[in-house]
XYZ file of C-alpha atoms in Angstrom:
706
model
C -0.031 -0.099 -0.032
C 1.355 3.474 -0.951
C 0.799 5.851 2.004
C 2.690 8.682 3.469
C 3.746 7.746 6.998
C 4.658 10.660 9.404
C 5.752 11.288 12.804
C 6.598 14.458 14.936
C 10.299 13.570 15.510
C 12.822 16.014 13.664
C 14.652 12.784 12.563
C 11.577 11.004 10.921
C 11.284 10.702 7.208
C 9.349 8.696 4.934
C 9.739 6.646 1.933
C 7.758 5.103 -1.083
C 5.761 2.051 -0.634
C 5.905 1.562 -4.585
C 9.174 -0.420 -4.769
C 8.359 -2.701 -2.140
C 6.584 -6.237 -2.390
C 2.717 -5.927 -2.512
C 2.320 -7.632 0.884
C 3.963 -4.726 2.594
C 1.340 -2.361 4.094
C 3.285 0.062 6.225
C 6.742 1.247 6.046
C 8.549 4.037 7.844
C 12.195 5.232 7.793
C 13.687 6.403 11.287
C 17.098 7.824 12.104
C 17.969 7.037 15.596
C 20.603 5.960 17.878
C 20.550 2.523 19.095
C 21.100 1.912 22.939
C 23.675 -0.943 21.886
C 25.421 0.976 19.153
C 28.316 3.474 19.223
C 27.048 7.262 19.745
C 28.887 8.303 16.656
C 27.074 5.729 14.276
C 23.353 6.570 13.481
C 21.212 3.665 12.829
C 18.569 3.551 10.016
C 15.763 1.108 10.289
C 12.525 0.598 8.340
C 9.418 -1.389 9.843
C 6.633 -3.040 7.981
C 3.713 -5.261 8.876
C 3.496 -8.405 7.056
C 2.003 -11.979 7.214
C -1.140 -13.971 6.605
C -4.840 -13.237 6.675
C -4.688 -9.788 8.207
C -5.805 -6.209 7.907
C -3.486 -3.274 6.765
C -3.084 -2.123 10.308
C -2.034 -5.406 11.919
C 0.760 -8.058 11.056
C 4.164 -9.487 11.979
C 6.647 -6.616 12.752
C 9.556 -6.926 10.495
C 12.654 -4.814 10.651
C 14.924 -3.737 7.591
C 18.345 -3.272 8.906
C 21.775 -3.610 7.311
C 19.976 -4.201 3.985
C 18.105 -6.991 4.960
C 14.642 -7.720 6.352
C 14.189 -9.589 9.584
C 11.908 -10.253 12.361
C 11.498 -9.476 16.203
C 11.352 -12.044 18.921
C 8.449 -11.903 21.518
C 10.539 -12.427 24.379
C 10.030 -9.613 26.877
C 7.904 -7.752 24.242
C 4.876 -5.727 25.674
C 2.440 -3.019 24.929
C 4.827 -0.251 25.426
C 6.938 -1.710 22.697
C 3.804 -2.229 20.458
C 2.961 1.408 20.993
C 6.372 2.382 19.618
C 5.988 0.185 16.740
C 2.706 1.224 15.768
C 3.564 5.096 16.169
C 6.666 4.550 14.162
C 4.345 3.022 11.301
C 2.214 6.269 11.585
C -0.659 5.107 13.584
C -1.928 6.573 16.767
C -0.891 3.664 18.846
C -1.489 -0.076 19.478
C -4.388 -2.200 20.322
C -2.518 -5.453 21.116
C 0.197 -7.520 20.274
C 0.623 -11.281 19.560
C 3.584 -13.745 20.301
C 4.422 -17.015 18.906
C 4.068 -16.043 15.195
C 0.268 -15.420 15.035
C 0.707 -14.040 11.538
C 2.952 -16.688 10.188
C 6.752 -17.473 10.575
C 8.936 -14.828 9.009
C 12.174 -15.275 7.114
C 15.812 -14.029 7.316
C 17.416 -12.873 10.564
C 15.600 -12.333 13.941
C 17.097 -8.755 14.282
C 15.884 -7.918 17.813
C 15.361 -9.814 20.958
C 14.531 -9.030 24.564
C 13.118 -5.581 23.547
C 12.393 -3.126 26.437
C 10.640 0.122 25.686
C 9.255 2.953 27.891
C 6.633 3.716 25.377
C 8.054 7.176 24.732
C 10.702 6.370 22.279
C 10.409 7.645 18.736
C 11.832 4.492 17.231
C 12.092 1.004 18.215
C 15.924 1.506 17.615
C 15.789 3.632 20.599
C 14.600 0.875 22.837
C 16.928 -1.331 24.943
C 17.578 -5.026 23.525
C 20.376 -7.458 22.997
C 21.553 -5.640 20.142
C 20.806 -6.117 16.306
C 21.413 -9.695 15.239
C 21.797 -11.068 18.743
C 19.109 -13.556 19.569
C 18.363 -17.045 20.715
C 15.052 -17.432 19.154
C 13.224 -19.107 16.195
C 10.582 -17.743 13.930
C 7.948 -19.531 15.768
C 8.336 -16.788 18.376
C 7.942 -13.879 15.918
C 5.999 -10.960 17.340
C 2.960 -9.273 15.807
C 0.864 -6.147 16.781
C -2.603 -4.774 16.020
C -2.328 -0.874 15.623
C -5.435 1.545 15.927
C -6.827 2.253 12.559
C -6.592 6.128 12.962
C -3.251 7.711 11.606
C -1.060 10.285 13.156
C -1.962 13.737 11.857
C 0.776 16.024 10.688
C 2.838 17.297 7.848
C 3.239 15.614 4.504
C 6.878 14.589 3.781
C 8.940 13.833 0.738
C 12.156 12.138 1.558
C 14.860 9.408 0.350
C 15.628 6.135 1.664
C 19.193 6.698 0.942
C 21.872 7.523 3.515
C 22.132 11.202 2.212
C 22.095 12.910 5.638
C 21.624 16.350 3.744
C 17.907 15.358 2.967
C 16.774 14.154 6.354
C 15.153 17.541 7.472
C 13.451 18.247 4.233
C 9.812 18.882 4.911
C 7.215 19.594 2.100
C 4.140 21.312 3.563
C 1.821 21.289 0.706
C 1.534 20.776 -3.066
C -0.543 22.732 -5.661
C -1.353 23.232 -9.297
C -1.052 26.750 -10.291
C -3.082 27.469 -13.060
C -2.217 30.241 -15.593
C -4.406 33.332 -15.584
C -6.335 32.166 -18.548
C -7.381 28.963 -16.675
C -7.940 30.092 -13.309
C -11.802 30.749 -13.858
C -12.203 27.155 -14.980
C -13.698 24.505 -12.629
C -11.851 22.294 -11.771
C -8.284 23.364 -12.439
C -6.741 20.614 -14.353
C -3.555 22.338 -15.757
C -0.838 24.544 -14.548
C 2.604 24.596 -12.835
C 3.367 22.173 -9.946
C 4.441 24.082 -6.755
C 5.512 22.794 -3.359
C 5.437 24.861 -0.129
C 8.799 24.469 1.508
C 9.568 26.501 4.704
C 6.533 28.638 4.052
C 7.286 29.494 0.584
C 5.949 28.338 -2.619
C 8.673 26.840 -5.109
C 8.638 25.166 -8.493
C 10.070 22.027 -9.575
C 12.697 21.531 -12.227
C 11.292 19.447 -14.850
C 14.989 17.975 -16.035
C 14.092 14.624 -14.400
C 10.336 14.864 -14.564
C 8.311 12.250 -16.163
C 4.758 11.219 -16.975
C 4.671 8.862 -13.755
C 5.183 11.749 -11.568
C 2.615 13.817 -13.294
C 0.186 10.733 -12.953
C 0.633 10.969 -9.092
C 0.194 14.619 -9.014
C -3.140 14.373 -11.123
C -4.410 11.420 -8.852
C -3.931 13.440 -5.543
C -5.923 16.070 -7.186
C -8.890 13.874 -8.061
C -8.143 13.318 -11.763
C -7.882 9.543 -13.095
C -5.342 10.405 -16.020
C -2.677 12.698 -17.675
C -2.381 14.448 -21.033
C -0.024 16.526 -22.988
C 0.036 20.107 -22.987
C 1.434 23.038 -25.230
C 4.969 23.047 -24.051
C 5.920 26.203 -25.937
C 3.271 28.274 -24.239
C 4.591 27.407 -20.981
C 8.146 27.842 -21.825
C 7.365 31.339 -22.851
C 5.372 32.030 -19.941
C 7.996 30.542 -17.539
C 10.709 33.087 -18.957
C 8.723 35.895 -18.011
C 8.188 34.660 -14.282
C 10.402 35.111 -11.475
C 11.474 31.602 -10.350
C 12.189 30.174 -6.970
C 13.114 26.608 -7.619
C 12.996 23.755 -5.140
C 16.404 22.003 -4.350
C 15.340 18.426 -5.341
C 14.000 16.299 -8.099
C 11.270 13.737 -7.556
C 11.044 10.103 -8.455
C 7.445 8.438 -8.456
C 6.637 5.032 -9.767
C 3.150 6.214 -10.830
C 1.550 4.208 -8.110
C 1.689 6.511 -5.177
C -1.317 7.927 -3.731
C 0.295 11.191 -2.921
C 3.393 13.056 -4.080
C 4.730 12.649 -0.451
C 5.091 9.088 -0.939
C 7.478 9.365 -3.889
C 11.269 9.009 -3.672
C 13.270 12.143 -3.496
C 15.803 12.284 -6.448
C 19.040 14.025 -6.737
C 19.925 17.241 -5.062
C 19.981 20.406 -7.177
C 22.620 23.047 -6.512
C 20.868 26.251 -6.140
C 22.592 28.996 -7.987
C 20.141 31.843 -8.638
C 17.688 31.136 -11.419
C 19.900 28.934 -13.306
C 19.210 25.832 -11.151
C 16.960 24.506 -14.110
C 19.332 25.495 -17.118
C 18.229 22.426 -18.969
C 14.569 22.672 -18.545
C 11.771 24.802 -17.123
C 9.217 24.584 -14.158
C 7.167 21.385 -14.068
C 3.775 21.425 -15.645
C 1.003 18.977 -15.466
C -2.278 18.595 -17.472
C -4.831 16.203 -16.085
C -7.755 14.404 -17.541
C -10.913 14.792 -15.326
C -13.478 12.031 -15.131
C -16.491 12.600 -17.241
C -18.507 13.618 -14.139
C -16.062 16.443 -13.472
C -15.740 18.079 -17.044
C -14.460 21.472 -16.369
C -16.753 24.411 -16.979
C -16.853 28.066 -16.401
C -17.101 29.138 -12.659
C -20.968 28.948 -12.944
C -20.833 25.313 -12.442
C -22.239 22.460 -14.211
C -24.900 22.688 -16.996
C -26.362 19.367 -16.103
C -25.512 16.244 -14.335
C -23.588 13.439 -15.787
C -25.226 9.986 -15.596
C -22.748 7.229 -16.182
C -23.598 4.157 -18.126
C -23.922 0.689 -16.168
C -20.330 -0.054 -14.684
C -18.827 -3.196 -13.587
C -17.771 -1.705 -10.420
C -19.733 0.928 -8.007
C -19.630 2.412 -4.746
C -22.606 2.241 -2.365
C -23.183 3.430 1.330
C -20.904 6.372 1.354
C -21.986 9.726 2.577
C -19.895 11.982 0.197
C -18.658 11.956 -3.405
C -16.029 9.364 -4.045
C -16.436 7.047 -1.127
C -18.438 4.054 -0.553
C -18.557 0.198 -0.304
C -16.927 -1.605 -3.381
C -19.359 -3.672 -5.175
C -18.739 -5.713 -8.445
C -21.060 -6.949 -11.050
C -20.805 -10.513 -11.997
C -23.294 -12.691 -13.968
C -25.641 -9.970 -13.526
C -25.484 -9.998 -9.781
C -23.813 -7.251 -7.588
C -21.739 -8.546 -4.917
C -19.075 -7.191 -2.565
C -15.024 -7.392 -2.291
C -13.469 -9.221 0.764
C -11.071 -6.975 2.646
C -8.241 -9.662 2.876
C -5.036 -7.891 1.673
C -7.149 -4.840 0.566
C -4.778 -2.060 -0.012
C -4.233 1.409 -1.668
C -3.151 -0.068 -4.951
C -6.508 -1.989 -5.460
C -8.539 0.890 -3.961
C -6.845 3.337 -6.094
C -7.629 1.222 -9.367
C -11.271 1.411 -8.295
C -11.133 5.204 -7.857
C -9.461 5.715 -11.244
C -12.035 3.404 -12.801
C -14.836 5.391 -11.679
C -13.377 8.752 -12.751
C -11.722 9.919 -9.538
C -8.178 10.239 -8.613
C -6.097 8.166 -6.211
C -7.463 6.461 -3.065
C -7.098 8.347 0.094
C -8.048 5.421 2.137
C -8.531 1.634 1.702
C -11.244 0.836 4.272
C -11.750 -2.555 5.776
C -14.243 -4.273 8.142
C -17.495 -3.010 6.451
C -16.901 0.533 7.419
C -19.209 1.818 4.731
C -21.966 -0.573 5.578
C -22.463 -4.320 4.861
C -23.594 -5.343 1.397
C -25.704 -8.262 0.279
C -25.383 -11.164 -1.878
C -22.364 -13.074 -2.729
C -18.621 -11.884 -2.128
C -17.374 -11.983 -5.595
C -13.531 -11.223 -4.998
C -11.031 -11.997 -2.212
C -7.365 -11.432 -1.671
C -7.306 -8.863 -4.514
C -3.782 -7.971 -5.757
C -3.476 -5.055 -7.995
C -0.373 -3.472 -9.822
C -1.974 -0.178 -9.720
C -2.227 0.114 -13.576
C -5.223 -1.860 -14.322
C -8.042 -0.311 -16.010
C -10.594 -2.041 -13.846
C -10.628 -3.835 -10.478
C -11.816 -6.842 -12.361
C -8.334 -6.899 -14.170
C -6.612 -7.444 -11.003
C -5.541 -10.971 -9.682
C -7.942 -12.203 -6.917
C -9.175 -15.379 -5.196
C -12.565 -16.379 -6.503
C -12.861 -18.436 -3.257
C -14.336 -16.236 -0.533
C -14.465 -18.994 1.932
C -14.399 -17.473 5.489
C -15.234 -14.051 4.347
C -18.569 -12.247 5.636
C -19.961 -8.920 4.892
C -18.354 -7.838 7.957
C -15.210 -7.721 5.831
C -16.576 -5.689 2.971
C -14.047 -3.478 1.536
C -14.477 0.168 0.831
C -12.625 3.311 -0.498
C -12.340 7.038 -0.073
C -11.146 8.670 -3.245
C -9.454 12.069 -4.033
C -11.950 14.043 -5.855
C -11.639 17.426 -7.759
C -12.094 20.673 -6.067
C -15.416 21.978 -7.801
C -16.050 24.711 -5.256
C -19.496 23.564 -4.820
C -19.486 24.124 -1.133
C -18.968 27.990 -1.679
C -22.318 28.470 -3.622
C -24.586 27.083 -0.948
C -24.907 27.440 2.882
C -27.068 26.683 5.689
C -28.500 29.467 7.830
C -30.208 29.577 11.382
C -29.677 25.905 12.344
C -28.944 24.551 15.745
C -25.637 23.045 14.569
C -23.594 23.374 11.290
C -25.297 20.295 9.739
C -28.983 21.988 9.649
C -30.664 25.356 8.648
C -32.342 27.106 5.972
C -30.889 26.580 2.558
C -29.207 29.523 0.993
C -27.792 29.708 -2.528
C -25.543 32.191 -4.194
C -26.754 33.098 -7.677
C -26.073 35.694 -10.178
C -28.824 38.532 -10.266
C -28.349 41.817 -12.379
C -24.553 41.228 -12.834
C -23.747 40.413 -9.251
C -23.745 37.581 -7.064
C -26.386 37.551 -4.320
C -27.596 35.089 -1.422
C -31.038 34.010 -1.544
C -33.441 31.175 -0.402
C -34.950 28.149 -2.077
C -38.838 27.863 -2.645
C -39.855 24.969 -0.582
C -42.763 23.873 -2.998
C -42.151 20.335 -4.188
C -39.136 20.282 -1.798
C -38.277 16.874 -0.636
C -35.775 14.169 0.608
C -34.110 13.997 -2.758
C -33.336 17.727 -2.950
C -32.006 17.557 0.578
C -29.681 14.672 -0.100
C -28.093 16.883 -2.905
C -27.607 19.801 -0.495
C -25.985 17.737 2.047
C -23.687 16.016 -0.531
C -22.747 19.414 -1.983
C -21.771 20.936 1.628
C -19.872 17.602 2.445
C -22.242 16.948 5.399
C -23.187 13.437 4.501
C -26.813 12.239 3.941
C -29.930 14.031 4.314
C -31.782 13.165 7.607
C -34.812 15.427 6.778
C -36.132 17.968 4.281
C -38.211 20.818 5.580
C -40.814 22.943 3.838
C -41.070 25.347 6.670
C -38.241 27.034 8.198
C -39.796 30.115 10.386
C -37.772 28.717 13.378
C -34.403 29.051 11.594
C -34.211 32.782 10.820
C -31.264 32.879 8.379
C -29.439 36.069 7.255
C -31.979 38.641 6.569
C -30.250 39.931 3.598
C -30.798 36.620 1.922
C -34.551 36.292 2.365
C -35.581 36.641 -1.222
C -36.263 33.376 -3.008
C -33.821 33.071 -5.957
C -34.324 29.336 -6.886
C -37.569 27.683 -7.457
C -38.995 24.646 -8.953
C -36.122 22.612 -7.938
C -36.223 18.798 -8.798
C -33.477 16.331 -8.335
C -32.832 12.780 -9.158
C -30.451 12.408 -6.142
C -27.503 11.847 -8.325
C -26.417 15.504 -8.740
C -23.347 16.806 -6.943
C -24.754 20.322 -6.656
C -28.177 21.758 -6.365
C -27.592 23.906 -9.674
C -27.282 20.489 -11.466
C -31.059 19.737 -10.631
C -33.821 20.803 -12.723
C -35.126 24.272 -11.591
C -36.802 27.456 -13.004
C -34.508 29.843 -14.897
C -34.626 33.658 -14.340
C -38.398 33.607 -13.871
C -38.820 32.567 -10.347
C -42.277 30.845 -9.466
C -42.968 30.384 -5.584
C -46.690 30.993 -4.879
C -46.160 30.788 -1.094
C -42.937 32.980 -1.136
C -39.764 32.406 0.929
C -39.770 33.651 4.557
C -41.272 30.926 6.654
C -41.855 28.655 3.570
C -38.090 28.701 2.492
C -36.577 25.094 1.983
C -34.404 23.604 4.792
C -32.478 20.400 5.655
C -30.684 18.458 8.248
C -27.820 16.335 7.417
C -26.113 13.322 8.987
C -22.773 11.419 8.647
C -24.592 8.187 9.223
C -27.579 6.759 7.658
C -29.768 3.585 7.233
C -29.311 1.597 3.956
C -32.431 -0.339 3.006
C -31.659 -3.131 0.587
C -34.275 -5.406 -0.838
C -33.202 -9.017 -1.107
C -33.867 -9.811 -4.562
C -33.465 -13.421 -4.254
C -36.340 -13.830 -1.985
C -38.629 -12.035 -4.443
C -37.584 -14.405 -7.283
C -38.024 -17.414 -5.009
C -41.444 -16.595 -3.683
C -43.203 -15.023 -6.622
C -46.443 -16.608 -7.707
C -49.820 -15.599 -9.389
C -53.156 -15.883 -7.697
C -56.679 -15.374 -8.867
C -58.536 -13.952 -5.848
C -62.298 -13.010 -5.667
C -63.184 -9.398 -4.798
C -65.325 -10.345 -1.784
C -62.011 -11.736 -0.179
C -60.232 -8.315 -0.994
C -62.471 -6.024 0.921
C -59.876 -4.578 3.258
C -57.213 -4.390 0.530
C -59.717 -2.489 -1.441
C -60.254 -0.049 1.371
C -56.623 0.579 1.518
C -56.231 1.162 -2.134
C -54.071 -2.000 -2.844
C -55.940 -2.818 -6.058
C -55.894 -1.055 -9.429
C -58.706 1.633 -10.273
C -60.342 -0.908 -12.458
C -61.510 -2.873 -9.172
C -63.699 0.106 -8.123
C -66.593 -0.871 -10.389
C -66.111 -4.618 -10.174
C -68.625 -6.709 -8.596
C -68.025 -8.962 -5.644
C -68.049 -12.222 -7.674
C -65.205 -11.014 -9.953
C -61.711 -12.103 -9.487
C -58.269 -10.000 -9.539
C -55.155 -11.463 -10.729
C -52.346 -10.892 -8.163
C -48.565 -11.046 -8.696
C -47.549 -12.039 -5.157
C -44.110 -12.246 -3.629
C -42.378 -11.950 -0.245
C -40.223 -8.858 0.474
C -37.165 -8.983 2.816
C -35.638 -5.744 3.338
C -32.216 -5.401 5.205
C -30.751 -2.408 6.873
C -27.141 -2.492 5.726
C -26.422 1.053 6.885
C -24.782 2.404 9.936
C -27.984 3.663 11.590
C -31.442 2.334 12.522
C -34.215 3.049 10.371
C -37.332 4.520 12.158
C -40.753 5.936 10.992
C -40.533 9.720 11.429
C -44.122 9.869 12.703
C -44.391 9.474 16.630
C -46.814 6.868 17.829
C -49.435 9.341 18.771
C -49.681 10.096 15.078
C -50.009 6.472 13.733
C -53.151 5.778 11.903
C -55.350 2.933 12.982
C -56.991 0.850 10.226
C -60.199 -0.750 11.454
C -60.487 -3.300 8.708
C -57.046 -4.768 9.174
C -57.111 -3.858 12.811
C -53.490 -2.296 13.022
C -51.548 0.928 13.090
C -49.710 2.301 10.039
C -46.677 3.981 11.097
C -46.072 5.081 7.618
C -48.816 5.492 5.004
C -46.619 3.941 2.285
C -43.438 2.094 3.201
C -42.824 0.542 -0.123
C -43.728 1.090 -3.874
C -43.909 -1.876 -6.151
C -43.920 -1.133 -10.017
C -44.163 -3.226 -12.980
C -42.577 -1.564 -16.035
C -42.448 -2.533 -19.781
C -38.957 -3.117 -21.197
C -38.974 0.536 -22.412
C -39.557 1.938 -18.928
C -43.331 2.558 -19.072
C -45.214 1.699 -15.735
C -48.136 -0.936 -16.536
C -49.020 -1.712 -12.941
C -48.314 -0.588 -9.430
C -48.679 -1.716 -5.907
C -47.567 -0.286 -2.434
C -47.148 -1.548 0.941
C -47.996 0.459 4.113
C -45.986 -0.066 7.218
C -48.520 -1.639 9.207
C -45.683 -3.813 11.069
C -42.030 -2.470 10.682
C -39.876 -4.514 12.946
C -37.059 -6.832 13.209
C -37.868 -10.169 11.704
C -34.568 -11.550 11.968
C -30.901 -10.384 12.555
C -27.489 -11.359 11.958
C -25.695 -13.479 14.468
C -24.779 -11.516 17.681
C -27.134 -8.631 16.908
C -30.025 -8.163 19.190
C -33.723 -7.096 17.883
C -34.758 -3.922 18.962
C -38.034 -3.396 17.247
C -41.330 -5.450 17.723
C -44.804 -4.321 16.850
C -46.484 -6.438 19.515
C -48.319 -4.624 22.085
C -48.106 -1.297 20.257
C -44.353 -1.454 20.451
C -41.870 0.785 18.516
C -41.360 0.264 14.823
C -38.056 0.229 12.899
C -35.155 -1.862 11.445
C -31.949 -2.342 13.304
C -28.718 -2.258 11.539
C -27.913 -5.782 10.638
C -31.380 -6.823 10.793
C -34.128 -7.311 8.345
C -38.017 -6.780 8.095
C -40.053 -9.504 6.111
C -43.411 -9.018 4.579
C -44.763 -12.579 3.587
C -46.485 -13.207 0.353
C -49.641 -14.222 2.172
C -50.058 -10.793 3.654
C -52.667 -8.452 2.251
C -51.329 -5.820 -0.205
C -48.030 -7.860 -0.642
C -48.708 -7.863 -4.380
C -49.269 -6.039 -7.643
C -52.608 -6.019 -9.264
C -51.936 -7.196 -12.797
C -55.474 -7.950 -13.736
C -55.211 -5.596 -16.792
C -51.756 -6.517 -17.823
C -51.287 -8.447 -20.986
C -49.057 -11.484 -20.886
C -45.267 -10.525 -21.644
C -41.933 -9.688 -20.286
C -41.717 -6.856 -17.584
C -39.406 -5.221 -15.187
C -40.022 -5.441 -11.362
C -39.026 -2.022 -9.453
C -39.110 -1.448 -5.880
C -38.714 1.952 -4.303
C -38.602 2.460 -0.401
C -39.991 5.787 0.623
C -37.611 7.823 2.777
C -39.781 9.571 5.208
C -38.069 8.128 8.136
C -35.371 9.182 10.487
C -32.102 7.439 11.511
C -30.721 6.907 15.080
């Protein structure tokens, strides 16, 4: 995995993971003085986690010393030493440690034995031990650690793994693409000079040793999947007119690094005025954005991009470019097991979907648990594959459960969407009246959004645009949230979103002529957002296995008719006629991160005398039958007369039960089942001609999460 590993010591530096075997998941280089070495001889060591069947933050501890990898004996090893190891690898600390080669036997030398640490050391080399290479252990005693998943915040570094002492204190604080004046109004910025912030000053890089692999890394960290050529002559002429301030080193990337800070430093350049780059010019990159991020003028998108059906998709993420990885195989979507899941594989997914490199390769179902089969296990990618399906993987997912579903967080382009929208008057930053920035009479002004037809889909787009996650609620009255009085006027109306848009401006809405009969003020649109949400998924296999046709007389459908569960042609039908029903069971799983609850409190639930039960939601699920061209030919719906935990995954306790007027909802990891023999669990197809049709299910989102 390519990851920048940092620590706070002035003697810490980082190296690229790109040149190391794919089994390595964390490496750090530290300059320290061993307690058993001469004070005049500094010792450089590297650490990594390796071994069998493990997550990226755990494994057998291996040490690189004297040009050879080796292991550590478990004699006298304790949590203090584990904390030192984990911090040296860039994690906040250790959770536990394991003796007796839990992660498999290592190879080569056993470099350290009888390690004693106080826990405050910067490096394992600072701890007392028998000395490097002095051990009476076997590899059956190799030690392992489990680190926290959170990494140490701090500076980014670009360093070298050589013994060049001159580069040890080099720190690069930031990297940017500086566009030319003619391109600074374009969104996103895809082309320009690459500059590094060093000691508080922005500096250019000499392009003498620069190559396309370096450009690929820069583009990836800015959210772009590819690199293209540019007009070299124009940039050369431009650079001749600019005052230059070159950085003193070259950079050497393999093209697989997730960030420029993971690349190796190249040769040292002697700084002699502006002649540092006598055989070249400042580095320029030109990136290819994903199709969803095609550059536009600063006014933003004209319309949303809707991709074709991919082989890989992300689900369950709160923000753009993150989610659980799902793969389409034989027409069935399935998940990826997190065994060996690393940044290389995650980056392949991100680039495939039109994003940049991966910021994080997440494990343990962090983005919710999927359903269906686990299609891929032990994925191994070089990092240059066009698709995750082109990587090597184990088709046998034996032992993998959805608790191990892999997920990603990708670098996405800076679109500036959050600058054109804000929430006003809320009790916290995640809620409030929606206020948008729009051009009126040649100037930009803030105003409100008309709440007519405002719903959860529109709220989802607002929360996503602001980076606040999922929509928890959509409000059509916001009199209790007084926003900025200068933004009271309605400047956007008729908003209709599909839910796929990345900004409210992408949604359908009225143009310059605003139409809002109720006006703004107390009727302005509002939202509340949350970082966690329920994720309700229909088990399609249950529908397929339980579907059948039934001809049922009207006299046996009296209650269902009262609840509008039959088509309109049933209204004039006599009691002796029959209706043809497409019946099926519906099993709806909550695979999200929060429980699903009806929004209405028990005091407002509706009692239905005929069926003698309460409806916590008037409509919970819509069932539609579509022709092959997408035209609706029949429909049905299911009211939530009993929304409860029918069954749960092992180890999860049921929380919701309908008995005795109990609370309704679906717990995370549980599912609610409506059997095929329950009233209204059907589609009335009496008037539908024989043929091939598409079954579509939609869950109504008028609920809240806990």
